[in-house]
Short mmCIF file of C-alpha atoms in Angstrom, two decimals:
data_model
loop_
_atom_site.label_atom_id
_atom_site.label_comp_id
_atom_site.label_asym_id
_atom_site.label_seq_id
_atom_site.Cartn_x
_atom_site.Cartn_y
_atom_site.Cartn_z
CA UNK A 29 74.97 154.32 95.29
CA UNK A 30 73.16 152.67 97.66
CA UNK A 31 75.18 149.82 99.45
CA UNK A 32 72.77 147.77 101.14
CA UNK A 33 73.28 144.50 99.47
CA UNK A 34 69.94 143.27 97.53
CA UNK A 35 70.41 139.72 98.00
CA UNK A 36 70.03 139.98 102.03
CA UNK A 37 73.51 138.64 102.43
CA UNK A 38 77.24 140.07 102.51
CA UNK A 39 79.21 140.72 99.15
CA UNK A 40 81.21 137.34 98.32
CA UNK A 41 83.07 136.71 95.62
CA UNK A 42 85.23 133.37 95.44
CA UNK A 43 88.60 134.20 93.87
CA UNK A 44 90.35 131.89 91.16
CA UNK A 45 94.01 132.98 91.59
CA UNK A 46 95.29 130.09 89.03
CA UNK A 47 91.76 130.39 86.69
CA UNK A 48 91.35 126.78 85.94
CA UNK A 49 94.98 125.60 86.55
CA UNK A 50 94.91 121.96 87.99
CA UNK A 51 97.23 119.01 88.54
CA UNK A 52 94.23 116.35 88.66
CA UNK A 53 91.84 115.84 85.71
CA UNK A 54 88.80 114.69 87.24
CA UNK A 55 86.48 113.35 85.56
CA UNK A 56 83.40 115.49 86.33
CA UNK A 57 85.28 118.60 86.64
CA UNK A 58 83.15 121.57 85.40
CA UNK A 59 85.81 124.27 85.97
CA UNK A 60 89.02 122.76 83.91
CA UNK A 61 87.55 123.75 80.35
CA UNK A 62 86.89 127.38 81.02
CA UNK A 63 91.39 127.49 80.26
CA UNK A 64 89.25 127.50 76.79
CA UNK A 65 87.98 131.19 77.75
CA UNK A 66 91.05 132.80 77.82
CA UNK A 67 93.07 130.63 75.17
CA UNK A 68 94.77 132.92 73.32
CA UNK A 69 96.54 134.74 77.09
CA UNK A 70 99.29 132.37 77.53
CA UNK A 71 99.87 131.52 81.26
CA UNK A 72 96.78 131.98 83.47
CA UNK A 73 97.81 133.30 86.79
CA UNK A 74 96.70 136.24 88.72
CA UNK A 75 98.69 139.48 88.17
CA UNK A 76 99.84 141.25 91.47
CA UNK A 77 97.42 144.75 90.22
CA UNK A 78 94.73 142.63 89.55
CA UNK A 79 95.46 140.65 93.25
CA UNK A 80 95.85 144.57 94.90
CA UNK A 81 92.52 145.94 93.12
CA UNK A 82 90.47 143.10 94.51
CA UNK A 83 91.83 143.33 97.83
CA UNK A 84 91.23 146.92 98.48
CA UNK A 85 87.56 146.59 96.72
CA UNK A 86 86.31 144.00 98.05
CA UNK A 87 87.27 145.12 101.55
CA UNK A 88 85.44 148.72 101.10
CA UNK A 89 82.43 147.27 99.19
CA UNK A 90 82.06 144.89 103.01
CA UNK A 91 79.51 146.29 105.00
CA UNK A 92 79.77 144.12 107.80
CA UNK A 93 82.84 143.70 109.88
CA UNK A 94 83.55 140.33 109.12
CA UNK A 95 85.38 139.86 106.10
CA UNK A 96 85.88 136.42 104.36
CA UNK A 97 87.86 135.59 101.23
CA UNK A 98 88.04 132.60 99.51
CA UNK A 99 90.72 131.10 97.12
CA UNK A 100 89.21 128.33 94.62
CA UNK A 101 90.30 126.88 91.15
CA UNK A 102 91.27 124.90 89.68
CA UNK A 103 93.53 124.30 92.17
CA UNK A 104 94.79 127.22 93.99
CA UNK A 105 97.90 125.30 95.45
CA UNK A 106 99.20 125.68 91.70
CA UNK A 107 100.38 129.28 93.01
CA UNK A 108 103.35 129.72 95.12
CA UNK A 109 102.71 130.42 99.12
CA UNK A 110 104.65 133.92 98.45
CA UNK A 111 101.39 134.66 96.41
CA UNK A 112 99.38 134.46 99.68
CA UNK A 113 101.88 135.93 102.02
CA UNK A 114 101.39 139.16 99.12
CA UNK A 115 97.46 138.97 99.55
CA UNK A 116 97.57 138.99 103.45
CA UNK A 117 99.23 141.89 103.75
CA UNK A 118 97.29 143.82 101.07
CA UNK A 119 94.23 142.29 103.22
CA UNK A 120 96.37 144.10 106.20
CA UNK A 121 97.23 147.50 104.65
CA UNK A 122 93.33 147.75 103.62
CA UNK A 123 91.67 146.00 106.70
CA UNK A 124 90.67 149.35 107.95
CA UNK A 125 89.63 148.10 111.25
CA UNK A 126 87.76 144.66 110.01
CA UNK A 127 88.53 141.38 111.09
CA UNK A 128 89.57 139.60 107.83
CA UNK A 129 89.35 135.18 107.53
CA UNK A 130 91.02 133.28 104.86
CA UNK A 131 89.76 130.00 103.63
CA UNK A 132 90.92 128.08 100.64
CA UNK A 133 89.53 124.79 98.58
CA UNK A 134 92.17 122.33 97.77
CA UNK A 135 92.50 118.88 96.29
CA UNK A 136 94.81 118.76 99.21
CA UNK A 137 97.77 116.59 96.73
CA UNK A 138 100.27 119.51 96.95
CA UNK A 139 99.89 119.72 100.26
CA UNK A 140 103.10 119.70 102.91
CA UNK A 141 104.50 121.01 106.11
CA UNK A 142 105.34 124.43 104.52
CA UNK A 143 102.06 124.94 103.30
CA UNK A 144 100.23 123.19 106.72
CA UNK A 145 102.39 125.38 108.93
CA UNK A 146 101.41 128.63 106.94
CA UNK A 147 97.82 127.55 107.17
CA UNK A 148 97.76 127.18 110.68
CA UNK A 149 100.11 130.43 111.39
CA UNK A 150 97.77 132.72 109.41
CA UNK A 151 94.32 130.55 110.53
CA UNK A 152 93.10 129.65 107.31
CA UNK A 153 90.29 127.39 106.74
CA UNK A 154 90.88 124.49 104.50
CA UNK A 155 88.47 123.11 102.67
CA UNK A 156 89.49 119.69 100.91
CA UNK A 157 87.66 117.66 98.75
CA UNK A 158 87.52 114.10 98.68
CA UNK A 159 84.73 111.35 97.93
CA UNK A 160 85.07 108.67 99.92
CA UNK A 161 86.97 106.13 100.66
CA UNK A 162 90.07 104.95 98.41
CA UNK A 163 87.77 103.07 95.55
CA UNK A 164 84.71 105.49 95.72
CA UNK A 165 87.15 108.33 95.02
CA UNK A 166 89.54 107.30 92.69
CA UNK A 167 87.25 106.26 90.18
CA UNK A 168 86.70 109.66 89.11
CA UNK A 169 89.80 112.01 90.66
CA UNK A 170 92.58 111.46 88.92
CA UNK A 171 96.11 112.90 88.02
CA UNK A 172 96.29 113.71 84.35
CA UNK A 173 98.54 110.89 83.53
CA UNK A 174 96.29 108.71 85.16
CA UNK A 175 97.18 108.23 88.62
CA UNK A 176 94.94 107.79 90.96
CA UNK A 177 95.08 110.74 94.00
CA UNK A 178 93.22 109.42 97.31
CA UNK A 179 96.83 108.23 98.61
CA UNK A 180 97.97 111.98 98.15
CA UNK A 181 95.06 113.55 99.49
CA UNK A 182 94.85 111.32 102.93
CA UNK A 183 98.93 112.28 103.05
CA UNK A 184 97.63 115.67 102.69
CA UNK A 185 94.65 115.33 105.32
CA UNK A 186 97.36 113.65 108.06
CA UNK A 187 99.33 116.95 107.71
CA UNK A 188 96.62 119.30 108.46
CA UNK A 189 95.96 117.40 111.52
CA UNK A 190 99.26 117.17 112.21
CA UNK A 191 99.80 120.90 112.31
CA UNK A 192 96.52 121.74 113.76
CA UNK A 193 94.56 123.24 110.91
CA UNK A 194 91.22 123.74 110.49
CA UNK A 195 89.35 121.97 107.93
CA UNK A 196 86.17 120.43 106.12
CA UNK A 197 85.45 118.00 103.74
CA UNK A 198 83.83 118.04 100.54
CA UNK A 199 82.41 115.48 98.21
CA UNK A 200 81.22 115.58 95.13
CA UNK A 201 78.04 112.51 95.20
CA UNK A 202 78.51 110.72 91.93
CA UNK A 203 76.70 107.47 90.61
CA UNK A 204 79.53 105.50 92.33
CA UNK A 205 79.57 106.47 95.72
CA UNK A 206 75.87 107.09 95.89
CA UNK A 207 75.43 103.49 96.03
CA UNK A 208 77.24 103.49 99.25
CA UNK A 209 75.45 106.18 101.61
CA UNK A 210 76.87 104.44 104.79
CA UNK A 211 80.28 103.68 103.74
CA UNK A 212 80.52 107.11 102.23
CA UNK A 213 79.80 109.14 105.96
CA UNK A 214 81.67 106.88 108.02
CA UNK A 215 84.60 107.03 105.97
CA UNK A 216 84.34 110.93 107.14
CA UNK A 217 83.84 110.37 110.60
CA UNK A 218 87.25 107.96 111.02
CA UNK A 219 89.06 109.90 109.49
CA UNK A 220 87.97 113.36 112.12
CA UNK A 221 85.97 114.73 109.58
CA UNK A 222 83.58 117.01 111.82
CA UNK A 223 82.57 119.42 108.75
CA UNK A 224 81.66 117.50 105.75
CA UNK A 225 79.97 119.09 102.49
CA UNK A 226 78.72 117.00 99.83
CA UNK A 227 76.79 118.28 96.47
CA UNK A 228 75.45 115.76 93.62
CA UNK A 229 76.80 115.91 90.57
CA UNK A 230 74.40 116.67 87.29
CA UNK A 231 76.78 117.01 83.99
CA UNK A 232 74.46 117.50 80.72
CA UNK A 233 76.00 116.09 77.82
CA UNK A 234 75.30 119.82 75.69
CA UNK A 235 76.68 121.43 72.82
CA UNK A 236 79.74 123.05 72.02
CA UNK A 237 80.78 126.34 70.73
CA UNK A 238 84.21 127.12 70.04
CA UNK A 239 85.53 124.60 72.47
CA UNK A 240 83.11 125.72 75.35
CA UNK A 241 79.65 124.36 76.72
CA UNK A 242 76.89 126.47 76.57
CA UNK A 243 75.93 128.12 79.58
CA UNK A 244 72.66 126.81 81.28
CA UNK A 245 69.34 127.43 80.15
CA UNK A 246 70.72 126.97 76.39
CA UNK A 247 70.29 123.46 75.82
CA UNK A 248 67.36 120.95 75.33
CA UNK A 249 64.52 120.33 77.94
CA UNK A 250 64.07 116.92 79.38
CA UNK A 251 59.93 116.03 79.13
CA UNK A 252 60.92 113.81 82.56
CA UNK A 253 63.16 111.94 84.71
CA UNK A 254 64.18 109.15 82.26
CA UNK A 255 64.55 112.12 79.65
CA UNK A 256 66.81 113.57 81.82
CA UNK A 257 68.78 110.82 82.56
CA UNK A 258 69.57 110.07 78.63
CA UNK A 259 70.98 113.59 78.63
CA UNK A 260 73.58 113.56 82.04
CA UNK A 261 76.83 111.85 81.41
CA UNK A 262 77.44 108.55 83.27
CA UNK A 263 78.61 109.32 86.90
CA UNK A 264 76.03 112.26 87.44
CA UNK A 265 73.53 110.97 90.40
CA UNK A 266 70.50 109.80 89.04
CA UNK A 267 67.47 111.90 91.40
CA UNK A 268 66.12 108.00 92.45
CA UNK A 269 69.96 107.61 93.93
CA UNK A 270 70.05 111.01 95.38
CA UNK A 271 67.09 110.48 97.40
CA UNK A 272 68.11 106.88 98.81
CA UNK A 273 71.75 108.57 99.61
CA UNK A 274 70.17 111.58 101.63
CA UNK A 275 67.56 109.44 103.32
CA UNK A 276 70.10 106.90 104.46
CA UNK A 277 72.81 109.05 105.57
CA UNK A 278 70.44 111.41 107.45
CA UNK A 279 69.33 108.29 109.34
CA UNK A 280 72.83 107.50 110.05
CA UNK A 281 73.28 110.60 111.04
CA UNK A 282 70.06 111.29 113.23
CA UNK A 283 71.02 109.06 116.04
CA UNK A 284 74.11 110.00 117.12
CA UNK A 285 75.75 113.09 115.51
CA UNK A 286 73.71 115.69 115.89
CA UNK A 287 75.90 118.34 117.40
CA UNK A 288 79.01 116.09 116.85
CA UNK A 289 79.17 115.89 113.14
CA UNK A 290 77.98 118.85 111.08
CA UNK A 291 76.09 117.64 108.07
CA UNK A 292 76.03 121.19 105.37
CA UNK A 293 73.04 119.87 103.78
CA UNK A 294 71.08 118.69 106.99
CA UNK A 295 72.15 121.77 109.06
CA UNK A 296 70.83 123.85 105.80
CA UNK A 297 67.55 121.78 105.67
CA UNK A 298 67.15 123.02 109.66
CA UNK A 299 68.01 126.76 108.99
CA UNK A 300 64.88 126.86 106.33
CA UNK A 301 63.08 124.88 107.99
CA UNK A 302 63.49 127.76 110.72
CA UNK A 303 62.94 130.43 108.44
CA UNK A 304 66.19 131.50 108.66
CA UNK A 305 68.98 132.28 106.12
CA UNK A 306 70.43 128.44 105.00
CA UNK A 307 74.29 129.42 104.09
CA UNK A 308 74.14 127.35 101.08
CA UNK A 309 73.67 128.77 97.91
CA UNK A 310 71.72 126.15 96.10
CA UNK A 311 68.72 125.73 98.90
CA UNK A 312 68.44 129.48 99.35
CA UNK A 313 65.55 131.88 97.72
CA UNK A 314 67.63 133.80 96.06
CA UNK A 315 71.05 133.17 93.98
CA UNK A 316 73.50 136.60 92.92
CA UNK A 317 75.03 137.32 96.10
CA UNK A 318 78.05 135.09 95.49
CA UNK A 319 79.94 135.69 92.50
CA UNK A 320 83.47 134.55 91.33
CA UNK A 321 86.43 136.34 89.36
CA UNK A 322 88.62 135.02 87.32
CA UNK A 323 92.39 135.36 87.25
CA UNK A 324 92.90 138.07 84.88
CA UNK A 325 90.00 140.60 86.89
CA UNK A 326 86.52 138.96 84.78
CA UNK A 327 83.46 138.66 87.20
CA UNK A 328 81.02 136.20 86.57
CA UNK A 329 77.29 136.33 87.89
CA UNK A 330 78.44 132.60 89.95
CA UNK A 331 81.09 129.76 89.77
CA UNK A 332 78.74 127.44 87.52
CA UNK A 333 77.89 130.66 85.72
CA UNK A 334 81.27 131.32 84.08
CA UNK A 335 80.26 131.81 80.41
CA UNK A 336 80.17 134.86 78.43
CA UNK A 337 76.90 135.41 79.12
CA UNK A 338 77.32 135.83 82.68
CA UNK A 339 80.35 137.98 82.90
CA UNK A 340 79.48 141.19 84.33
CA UNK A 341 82.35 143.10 83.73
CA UNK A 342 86.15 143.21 84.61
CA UNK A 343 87.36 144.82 88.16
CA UNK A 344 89.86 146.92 85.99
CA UNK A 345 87.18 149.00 84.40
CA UNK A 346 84.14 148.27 87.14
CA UNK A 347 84.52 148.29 90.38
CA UNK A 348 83.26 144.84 92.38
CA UNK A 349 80.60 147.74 93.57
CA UNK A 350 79.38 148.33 90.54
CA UNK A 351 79.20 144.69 89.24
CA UNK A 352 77.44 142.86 92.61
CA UNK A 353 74.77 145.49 92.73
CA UNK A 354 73.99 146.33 89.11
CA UNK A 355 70.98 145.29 87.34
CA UNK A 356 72.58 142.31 85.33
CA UNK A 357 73.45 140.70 88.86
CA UNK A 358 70.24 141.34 90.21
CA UNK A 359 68.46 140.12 87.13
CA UNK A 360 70.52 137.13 88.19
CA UNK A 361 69.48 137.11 91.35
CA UNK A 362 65.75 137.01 90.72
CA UNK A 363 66.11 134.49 87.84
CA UNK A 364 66.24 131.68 90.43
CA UNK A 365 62.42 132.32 91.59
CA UNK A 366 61.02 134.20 88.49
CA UNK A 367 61.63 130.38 86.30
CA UNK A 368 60.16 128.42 89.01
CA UNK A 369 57.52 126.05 87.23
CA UNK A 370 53.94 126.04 88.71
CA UNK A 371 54.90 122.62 90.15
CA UNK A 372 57.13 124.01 92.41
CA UNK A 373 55.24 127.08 93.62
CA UNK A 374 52.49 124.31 94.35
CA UNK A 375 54.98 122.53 96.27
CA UNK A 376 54.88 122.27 100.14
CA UNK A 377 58.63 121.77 100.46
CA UNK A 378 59.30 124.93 97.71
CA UNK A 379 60.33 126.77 101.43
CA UNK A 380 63.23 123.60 101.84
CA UNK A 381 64.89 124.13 98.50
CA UNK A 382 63.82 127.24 96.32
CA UNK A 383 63.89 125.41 93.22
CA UNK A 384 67.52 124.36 93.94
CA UNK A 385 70.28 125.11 92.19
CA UNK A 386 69.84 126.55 88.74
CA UNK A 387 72.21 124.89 86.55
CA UNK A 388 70.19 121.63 87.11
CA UNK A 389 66.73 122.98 86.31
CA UNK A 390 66.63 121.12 83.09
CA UNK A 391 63.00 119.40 83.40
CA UNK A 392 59.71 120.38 82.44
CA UNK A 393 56.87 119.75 84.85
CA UNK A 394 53.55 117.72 84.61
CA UNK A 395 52.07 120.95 83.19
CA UNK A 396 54.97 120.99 80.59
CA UNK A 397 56.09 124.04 81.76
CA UNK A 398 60.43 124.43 82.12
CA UNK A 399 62.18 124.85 84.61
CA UNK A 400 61.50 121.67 87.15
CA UNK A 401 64.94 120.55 89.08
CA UNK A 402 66.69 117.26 87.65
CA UNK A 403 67.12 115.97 91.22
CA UNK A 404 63.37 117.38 92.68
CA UNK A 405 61.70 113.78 92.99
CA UNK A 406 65.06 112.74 95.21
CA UNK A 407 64.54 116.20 97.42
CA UNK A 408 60.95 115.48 97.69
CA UNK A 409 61.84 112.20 99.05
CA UNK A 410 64.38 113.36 101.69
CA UNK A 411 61.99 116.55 102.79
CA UNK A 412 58.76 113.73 103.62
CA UNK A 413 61.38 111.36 105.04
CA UNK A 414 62.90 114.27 107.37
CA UNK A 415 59.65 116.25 108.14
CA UNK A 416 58.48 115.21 111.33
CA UNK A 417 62.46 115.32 112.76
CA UNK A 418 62.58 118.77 111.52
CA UNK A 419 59.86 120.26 113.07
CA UNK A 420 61.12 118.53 116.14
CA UNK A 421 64.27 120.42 116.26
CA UNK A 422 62.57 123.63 114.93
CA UNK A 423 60.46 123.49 118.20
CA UNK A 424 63.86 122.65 119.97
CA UNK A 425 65.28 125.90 118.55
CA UNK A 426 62.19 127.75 119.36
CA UNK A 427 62.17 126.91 122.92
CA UNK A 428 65.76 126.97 123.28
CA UNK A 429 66.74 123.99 123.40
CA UNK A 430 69.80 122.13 121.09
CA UNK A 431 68.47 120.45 117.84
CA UNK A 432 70.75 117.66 119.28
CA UNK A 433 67.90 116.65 121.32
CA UNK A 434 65.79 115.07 118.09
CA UNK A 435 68.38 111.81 119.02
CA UNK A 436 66.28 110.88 122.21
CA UNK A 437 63.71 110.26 119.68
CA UNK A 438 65.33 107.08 118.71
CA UNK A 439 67.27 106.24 121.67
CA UNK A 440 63.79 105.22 122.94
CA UNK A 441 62.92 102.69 119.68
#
């Protein structure tokens, strides 16, 4: 079989070691309902063959040196640290010679010095998610009794610093903390945030079947924006916020942390700007090369993907092999540009953001033709308002030269 990946990028597939297990019930949580999946299988937790098979594959299906696994949920604290001390030395018996990385997403509540210190000993990469300060996030992240979490998670955030582990932020933009672009990103930056991801959140109120939404792509089209906006639930970003959030952070952002503070999103925007591969899934050409499997061995096509529809087999019968490079994943893969609406192949940013992500390509265009983004008007906003600075730093790149350098720009106004 030929094991040059199709999708120009490394195998990756984000593990779920505790399936949709969480302690907080969010309120825009797209993950917690897929428990519904797998109903009838009692408790939800990753078996140590299934752990062991995924190890060794996904190892030998690498064909770069680096290797990077990463352990999502749910929340993947839910699962003892003897779990992890098991996977790292399956990732050591099968290493072969590769240099292996560990990072893991957290809602950083069950954090504590046992789990900081093991962090730091074995150099994993913590990703945490919070958004905002104490009201912007609290609205929506909650315990499920209730309780509100942001107490916990800064508790948690003071202990990785406090044992030296490395870590980045992300927030989920919502129609609260949209409204506050400014207070939002400096919230990030006192609190030593130097890596900070944010994504907006788009939840379609959709049908049911048997307890489940429908996966993408089966549900109603919105004729336009206001459309649209009838059929999100009531903290997904509206695209008119999402545009005024980008826009006003960037600008924050422009003149003075460049270099300092490392904005996913903006530093994304550059890479495409530069022709060059973005690192983020949702702005890239192409979706398919990153995957997810659930506890029990079931790979799905991508982590907003996990219906029946998308599952492309189970690592106990296929190998991870088998399942990344088959034809269902690549159909998957080309899906994201095959849909594309003439609007956005007429588009001069289409290079900037591909369509975006395709879970939120819910709108028909001024043609009437399916498949226009939700958020597009907002994106088209933020690519004319950061045009002229990105072909700046491109140029910067070109010659050499930091990005960093687009600041002098306004240190002179």
């Amino acid at each position: 079989m030929d094991t040059a990946t199709p999708f120009g990028s490394p195998l990756y597939v984000m593990l779920k070691p505790a399936g949709s297990l969480c302690n907080l019930d969010c309120s825009y949580c797209y993950y917690t309902e897929k428990r519904r999946l797998y109903g009838q299988e009692g408790r939800q937790v990753m078996a140590d063959d299934v752990l062991e098979t995924f190890v060794r594959q996904y190892i030998e299906a690498q064909t770069m040196p680096d290797v990077l696994f990463t352990w999502h949920g749910g929340e993947p604290l839910m699962r003892p640290i003897s779990f992890y001390k098991k996977a790292l030395e399956l990732q050591r018996r099968y290493a072969r010679g590769r240099h292996i990385d560990n990072c893991i997403q957290t809602n950083g509540t069950l954090l504590n010095d046992e789990w900081c210190a093991f962090f730091r000993e074995n150099n994993f990469l913590v990703g945490l998610s919070v958004d905002g300060p104490q009201a912007l996030h609290d609205e929506y992240r909650r315990s499920r009794t209730g309780r509100p979490s942001w107490r916990d998670v800064m508790r948690g955030i003071r202990l990785l610093q406090k044992h030296d582990v490395e870590w980045n932020a992300m927030a989920v933009v919502n129609r609260l903390n949209a409204e506050h672009p400014l207070e939002f990103y400096r919230f990030f930056k006192e609190i030593g945030c130097q890596y900070l991801q944010f994504t907006p959140i788009v939840e379609r109120h959709v049908s049911r079947q048997d307890g489940l939404r429908l996966a993408p792509g089966l549900t109603a089209w919105a004729d336009d924006e206001q459309e649209a906006q009838r059929m999100v639930t009531s903290w997904s970003v509206t695209p008119a916020q999402w545009g005024r959030f980008l826009c006003t952070l960037y600008d924050e952002w422009v003149r003075s942390d460049v270099g300092k503070v490392f904005v996913q999103l903006f530093d994304a925007t550059l890479a495409n700007w530069a022709g060059v591969a973005p690192g983020l899934c949702s702005v890239s050409s192409m979706c398919g090369h990153a995957a997810v499997m659930e506890y029990n061995g079931d790979v799905y096509a991508c982590d907003h993907f996990v219906f029946p529809e998308y599952r492309l087999g189970n690592i106990r019968r296929l190998s991870l092999t088998e399942m990344m490079y088959g034809e269902r994943q690549r159909s998957f893969a080309r899906m994201k540009h095959d849909t594309l609406p003439h609007q956005c192949r007429d588009c001069r940013f289409l290079f900037a953001c591909h369509g975006e992500c395709p879970k939120n390509r819910f709108l028909r265009d001024h043609c009437g033709e399916k498949g226009l983004n939700y958020l597009c008007s907002g994106y088209r906003q933020f690519f004319n308002h950061v045009a002229a600075d990105m072909d700046f730093m491109k140029a910067e790149l070109d010659a050499g030269r930091p990005p960093a350098n687009v600041m002098s720009r306004y240190a002179q106004k």
